[in-house]
CSV table of C-alpha atoms in Angstrom, one decimal:
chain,number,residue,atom,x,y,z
U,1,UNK,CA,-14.8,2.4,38.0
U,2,UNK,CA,-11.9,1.9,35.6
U,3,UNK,CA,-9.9,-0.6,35.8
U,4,UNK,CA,-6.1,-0.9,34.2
U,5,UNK,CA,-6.1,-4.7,34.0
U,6,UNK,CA,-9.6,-4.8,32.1
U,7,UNK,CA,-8.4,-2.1,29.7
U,8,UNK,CA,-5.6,-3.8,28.8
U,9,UNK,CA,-7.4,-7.1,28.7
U,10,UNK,CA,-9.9,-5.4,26.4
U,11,UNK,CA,-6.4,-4.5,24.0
U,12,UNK,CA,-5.0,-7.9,23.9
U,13,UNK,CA,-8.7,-9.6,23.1
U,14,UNK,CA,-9.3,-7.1,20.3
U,15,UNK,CA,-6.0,-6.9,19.1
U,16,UNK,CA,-5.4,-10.7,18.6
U,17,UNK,CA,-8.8,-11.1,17.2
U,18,UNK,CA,-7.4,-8.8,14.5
U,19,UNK,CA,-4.5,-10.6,14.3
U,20,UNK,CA,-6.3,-13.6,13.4
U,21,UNK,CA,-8.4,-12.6,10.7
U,22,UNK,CA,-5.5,-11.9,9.0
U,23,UNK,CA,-3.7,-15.0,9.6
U,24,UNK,CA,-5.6,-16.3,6.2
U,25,UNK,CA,-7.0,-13.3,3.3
U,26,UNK,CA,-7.6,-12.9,0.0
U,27,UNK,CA,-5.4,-10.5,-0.3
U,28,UNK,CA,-2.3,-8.9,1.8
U,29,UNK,CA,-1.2,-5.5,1.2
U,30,UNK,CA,2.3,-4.3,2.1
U,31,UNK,CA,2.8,-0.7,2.5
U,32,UNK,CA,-0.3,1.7,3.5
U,33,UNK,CA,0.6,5.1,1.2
U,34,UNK,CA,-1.3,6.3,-1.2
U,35,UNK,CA,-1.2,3.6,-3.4
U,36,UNK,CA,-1.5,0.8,-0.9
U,37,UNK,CA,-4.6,2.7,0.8
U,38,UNK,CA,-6.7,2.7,-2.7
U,39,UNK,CA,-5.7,-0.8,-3.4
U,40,UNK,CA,-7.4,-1.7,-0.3
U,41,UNK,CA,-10.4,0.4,-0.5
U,42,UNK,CA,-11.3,-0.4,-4.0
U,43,UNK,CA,-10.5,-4.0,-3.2
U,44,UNK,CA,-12.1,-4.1,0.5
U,45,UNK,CA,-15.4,-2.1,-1.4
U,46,UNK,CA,-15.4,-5.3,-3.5
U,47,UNK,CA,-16.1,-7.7,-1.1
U,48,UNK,CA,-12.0,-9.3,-0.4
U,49,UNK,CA,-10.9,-9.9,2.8
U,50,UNK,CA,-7.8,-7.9,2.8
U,51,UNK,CA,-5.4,-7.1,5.4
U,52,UNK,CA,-3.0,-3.7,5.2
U,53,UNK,CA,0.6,-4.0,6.7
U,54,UNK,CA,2.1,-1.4,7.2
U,55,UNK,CA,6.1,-0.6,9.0
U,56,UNK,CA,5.2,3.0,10.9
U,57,UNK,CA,2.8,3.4,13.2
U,58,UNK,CA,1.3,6.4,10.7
U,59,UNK,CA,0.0,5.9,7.5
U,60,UNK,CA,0.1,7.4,4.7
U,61,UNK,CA,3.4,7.5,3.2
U,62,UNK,CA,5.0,10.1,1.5
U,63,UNK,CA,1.5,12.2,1.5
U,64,UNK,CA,1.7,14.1,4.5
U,65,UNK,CA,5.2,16.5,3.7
U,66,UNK,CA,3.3,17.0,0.3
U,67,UNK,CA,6.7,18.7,-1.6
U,68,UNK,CA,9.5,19.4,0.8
U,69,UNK,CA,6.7,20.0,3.7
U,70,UNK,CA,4.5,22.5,2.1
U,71,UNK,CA,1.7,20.2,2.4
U,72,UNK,CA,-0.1,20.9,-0.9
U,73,UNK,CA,-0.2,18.0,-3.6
U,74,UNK,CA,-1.0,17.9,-7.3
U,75,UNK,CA,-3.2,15.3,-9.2
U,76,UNK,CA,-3.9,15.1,-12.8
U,77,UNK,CA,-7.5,15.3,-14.1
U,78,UNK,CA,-7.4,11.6,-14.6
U,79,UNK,CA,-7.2,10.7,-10.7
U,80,UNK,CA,-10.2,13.2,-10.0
U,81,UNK,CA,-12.8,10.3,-9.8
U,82,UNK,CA,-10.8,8.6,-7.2
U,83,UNK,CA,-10.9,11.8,-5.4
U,84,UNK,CA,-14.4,11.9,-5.7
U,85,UNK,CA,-15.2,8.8,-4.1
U,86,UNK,CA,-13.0,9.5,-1.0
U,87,UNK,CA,-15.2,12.7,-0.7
U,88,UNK,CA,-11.9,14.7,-1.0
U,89,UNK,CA,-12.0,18.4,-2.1
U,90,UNK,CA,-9.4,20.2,-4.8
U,91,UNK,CA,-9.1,23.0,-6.5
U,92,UNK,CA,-8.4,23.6,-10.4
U,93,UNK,CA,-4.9,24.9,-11.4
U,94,UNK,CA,-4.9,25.0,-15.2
U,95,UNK,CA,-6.3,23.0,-17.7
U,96,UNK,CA,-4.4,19.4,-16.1
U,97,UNK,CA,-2.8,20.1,-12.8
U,98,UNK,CA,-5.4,20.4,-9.8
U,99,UNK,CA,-4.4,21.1,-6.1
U,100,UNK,CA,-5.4,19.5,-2.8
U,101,UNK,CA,-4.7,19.7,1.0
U,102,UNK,CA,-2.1,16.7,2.0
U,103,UNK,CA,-3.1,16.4,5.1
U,104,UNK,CA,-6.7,16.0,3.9
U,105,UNK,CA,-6.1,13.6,1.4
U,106,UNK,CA,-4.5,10.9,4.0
U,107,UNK,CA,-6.9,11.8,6.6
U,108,UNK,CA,-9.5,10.4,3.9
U,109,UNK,CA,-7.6,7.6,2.5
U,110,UNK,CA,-7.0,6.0,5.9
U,111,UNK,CA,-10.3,6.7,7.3
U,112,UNK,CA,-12.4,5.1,4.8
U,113,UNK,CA,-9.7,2.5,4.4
U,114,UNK,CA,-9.5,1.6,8.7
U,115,UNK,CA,-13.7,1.1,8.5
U,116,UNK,CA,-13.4,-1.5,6.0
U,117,UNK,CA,-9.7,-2.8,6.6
U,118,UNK,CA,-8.0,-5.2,8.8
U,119,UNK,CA,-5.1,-3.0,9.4
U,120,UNK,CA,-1.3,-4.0,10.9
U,121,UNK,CA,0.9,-0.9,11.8
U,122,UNK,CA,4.2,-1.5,13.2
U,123,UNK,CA,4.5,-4.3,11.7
U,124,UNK,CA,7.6,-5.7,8.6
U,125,UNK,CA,8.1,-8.1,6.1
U,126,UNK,CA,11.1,-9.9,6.2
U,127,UNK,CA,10.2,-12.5,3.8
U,128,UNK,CA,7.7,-14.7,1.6
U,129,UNK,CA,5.9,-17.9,1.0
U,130,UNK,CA,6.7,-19.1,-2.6
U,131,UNK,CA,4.7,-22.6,-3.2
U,132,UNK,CA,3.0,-21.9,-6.9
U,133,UNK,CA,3.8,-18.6,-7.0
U,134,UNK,CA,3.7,-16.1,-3.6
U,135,UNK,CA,1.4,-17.1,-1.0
U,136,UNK,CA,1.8,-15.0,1.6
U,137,UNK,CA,4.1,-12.8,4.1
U,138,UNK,CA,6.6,-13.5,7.1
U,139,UNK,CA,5.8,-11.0,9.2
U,140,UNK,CA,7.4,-9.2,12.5
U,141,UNK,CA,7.3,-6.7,14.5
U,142,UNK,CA,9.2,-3.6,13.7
U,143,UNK,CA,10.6,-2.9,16.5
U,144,UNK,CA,12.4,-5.7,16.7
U,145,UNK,CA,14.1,-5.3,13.2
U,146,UNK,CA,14.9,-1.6,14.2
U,147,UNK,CA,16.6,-3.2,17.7
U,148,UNK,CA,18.3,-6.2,15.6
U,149,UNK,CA,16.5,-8.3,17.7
U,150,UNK,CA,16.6,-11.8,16.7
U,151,UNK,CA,13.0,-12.8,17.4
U,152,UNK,CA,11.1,-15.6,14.9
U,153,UNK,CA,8.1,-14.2,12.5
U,154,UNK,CA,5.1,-15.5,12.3
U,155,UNK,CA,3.0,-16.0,8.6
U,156,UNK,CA,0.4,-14.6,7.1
U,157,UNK,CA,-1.2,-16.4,3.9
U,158,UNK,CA,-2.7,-14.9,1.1
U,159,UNK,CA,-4.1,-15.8,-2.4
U,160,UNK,CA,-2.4,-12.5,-3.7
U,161,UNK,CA,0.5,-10.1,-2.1
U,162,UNK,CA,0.7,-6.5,-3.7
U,163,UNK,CA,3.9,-4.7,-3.2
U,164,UNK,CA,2.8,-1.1,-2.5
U,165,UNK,CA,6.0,-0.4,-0.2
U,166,UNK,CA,7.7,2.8,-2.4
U,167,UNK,CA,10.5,3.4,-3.5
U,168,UNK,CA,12.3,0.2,-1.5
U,169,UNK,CA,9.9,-2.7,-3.6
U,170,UNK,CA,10.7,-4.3,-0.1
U,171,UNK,CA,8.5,-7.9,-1.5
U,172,UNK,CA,9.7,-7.4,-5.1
U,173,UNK,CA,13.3,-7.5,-4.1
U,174,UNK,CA,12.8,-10.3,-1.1
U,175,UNK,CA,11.3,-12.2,-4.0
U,176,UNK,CA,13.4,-11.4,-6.5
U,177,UNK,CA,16.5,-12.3,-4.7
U,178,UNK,CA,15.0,-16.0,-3.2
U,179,UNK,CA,13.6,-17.1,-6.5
U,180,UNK,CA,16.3,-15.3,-8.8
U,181,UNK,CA,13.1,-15.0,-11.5
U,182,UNK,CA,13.2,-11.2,-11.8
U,183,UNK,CA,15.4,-8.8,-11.3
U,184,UNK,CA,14.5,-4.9,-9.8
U,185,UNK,CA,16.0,-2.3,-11.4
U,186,UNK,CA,15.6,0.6,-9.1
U,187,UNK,CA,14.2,3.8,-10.1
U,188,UNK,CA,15.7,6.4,-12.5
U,189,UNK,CA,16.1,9.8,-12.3
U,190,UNK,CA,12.8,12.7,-12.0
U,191,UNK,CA,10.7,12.3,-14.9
U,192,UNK,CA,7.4,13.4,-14.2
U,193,UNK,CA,5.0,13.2,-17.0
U,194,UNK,CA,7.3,9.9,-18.1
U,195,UNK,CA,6.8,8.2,-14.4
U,196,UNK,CA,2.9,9.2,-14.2
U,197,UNK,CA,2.3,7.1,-17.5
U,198,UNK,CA,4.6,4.6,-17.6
U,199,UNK,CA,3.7,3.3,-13.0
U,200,UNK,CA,0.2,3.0,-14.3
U,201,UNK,CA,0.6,1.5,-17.2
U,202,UNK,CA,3.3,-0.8,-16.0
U,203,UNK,CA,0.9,-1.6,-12.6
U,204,UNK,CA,0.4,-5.4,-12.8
U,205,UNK,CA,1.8,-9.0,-11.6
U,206,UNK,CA,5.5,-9.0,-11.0
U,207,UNK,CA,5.5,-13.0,-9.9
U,208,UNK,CA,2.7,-15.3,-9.9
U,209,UNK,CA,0.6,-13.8,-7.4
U,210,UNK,CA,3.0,-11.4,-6.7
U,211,UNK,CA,1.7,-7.5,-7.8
U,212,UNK,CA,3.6,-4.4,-7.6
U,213,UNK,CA,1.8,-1.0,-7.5
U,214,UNK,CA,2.8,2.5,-7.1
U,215,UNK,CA,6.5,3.8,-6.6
U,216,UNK,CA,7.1,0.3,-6.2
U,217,UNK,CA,6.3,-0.8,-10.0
U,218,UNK,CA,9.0,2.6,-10.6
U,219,UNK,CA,12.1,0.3,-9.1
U,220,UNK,CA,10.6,-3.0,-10.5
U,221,UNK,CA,11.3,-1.6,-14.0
U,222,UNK,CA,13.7,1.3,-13.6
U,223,UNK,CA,10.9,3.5,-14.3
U,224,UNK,CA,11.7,7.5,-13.4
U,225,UNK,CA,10.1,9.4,-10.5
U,226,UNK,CA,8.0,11.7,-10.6
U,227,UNK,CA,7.7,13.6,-7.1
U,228,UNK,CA,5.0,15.6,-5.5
U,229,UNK,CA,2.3,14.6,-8.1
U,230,UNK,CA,0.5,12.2,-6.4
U,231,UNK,CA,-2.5,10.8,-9.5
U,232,UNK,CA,-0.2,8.2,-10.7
U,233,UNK,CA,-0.3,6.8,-7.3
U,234,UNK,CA,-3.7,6.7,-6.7
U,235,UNK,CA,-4.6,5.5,-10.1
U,236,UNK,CA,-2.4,2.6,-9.7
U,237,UNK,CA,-3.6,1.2,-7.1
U,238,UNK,CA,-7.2,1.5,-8.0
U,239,UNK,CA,-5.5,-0.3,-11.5
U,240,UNK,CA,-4.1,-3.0,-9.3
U,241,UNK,CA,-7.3,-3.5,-7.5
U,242,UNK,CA,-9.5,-4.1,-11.0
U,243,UNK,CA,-6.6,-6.4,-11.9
U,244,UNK,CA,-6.7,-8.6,-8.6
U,245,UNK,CA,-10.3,-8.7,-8.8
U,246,UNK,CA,-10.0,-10.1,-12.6
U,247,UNK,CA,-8.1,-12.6,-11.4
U,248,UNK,CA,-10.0,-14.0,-8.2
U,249,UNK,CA,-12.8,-13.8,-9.3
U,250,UNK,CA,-12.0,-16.1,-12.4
């Protein structure tokens, strides 16, 4: 017989077991989009504890509408090995722009990512720990930030924090404005060959311990956008993944 006060017993055990392996990871990831969800694959596939907080209670990010909800993307022959280890199918376009279901890719991304992945949906960061450099998240629910509901956070601690939460940077800019170290920039205007490039190539540490990857590295350093081509993305967070794993394992 089922019984509703063993299936929600069954919920709270499981959940808060969750909760408390990620109380203390190598590394936390903020924002579960396309760049957020390689990050923690690649990193995950590499043998860190990570744990993957995300705001919604869907992840994915800006993947699913594809471009103004046709939900078709475009990659870039560079991102088509990432593609290939996700198992994900596309078709050729020319000679550099290939085409791919949206709705496929996310499906992919968060399924490999949820077997490997401690993973917190609904949940926000309002703030950081800064001792030598970032050591973790203040965490809440988001439900009560969307009801202004003064409830206290708990924390979540971390040997690295990677900022993969879009076009808001919401850790750069929490960081940024407590330590006054940096400054964010906010993104610039479409670009998209320019902002492909330059959110790769700028992917990296922000603050000590602090990384930014994705559209987030685009408002870090006033980078432009680049819309519904989504390869910059998923090569920056497999970019921010080597680069983590550089430095803990040194």
């Amino acid at each position: 017989m089922v019984d509703e006060t063993i299936i929600s017993k069954a919920i709270i055990e499981s959940y808060f077991e969750r909760l408390k392996n990620c109380l203390s990871v190598d590394v936390i990831i903020v924002g579960a989009g396309p760049s957020g969800l390689t990050a923690s694959y690649y990193l995950s596939n590499l043998g860190f504890k990570v744990c993957l907080i995300e705001k919604k209670l869907s992840l994915g990010g800006g993947i699913w509408g594809g471009g103004m909800f046709f939900n078709k993307i475009v990659v870039q022959s560079q991102a088509l090995p990432i593609l290939n280890d996700f198992g994900i199918d596309y078709e050729r376009y020319d000679r550099e722009h290939y085409v791919l279901d949206a709705i496929e890719l996310a499906g992919s991304l968060i399924r490999e990512v949820a077997k490997r992945v401690e993973v917190l949906n609904g949940v926000c960061v309002e703030d950081v720990v800064v001792r030598d450099g970032v050591e973790g998240v203040v965490v809440n629910w988001s439900a009560s930030f969307i009801s202004n509901l003064h409830v206290d956070p708990l924390v979540l601690r971390s040997k690295v924090v990677v900022d993969a939460t879009g076009h808001d940077a919401v850790v750069c800019r929490i960081t940024a404005k407590k330590t006054k170290a940096f400054e964010v920039m906010g993104e610039k205007s479409m670009h998209a060959d320019l902002a492909e490039r330059l959110v790769v190539e700028k992917t990296g540490e922000v603050y000590p311990n602090l990384y930014a990857t994705g559209m987030a590295v685009a408002s870090v350093y006033g980078l432009p956008r680049m819309g519904p081509i989504f390869g910059g993305m998923l090569l920056s967070g497999k970019k921010v993944a080597d680069l983590i794993a550089d430095k803990l394992r040194s």
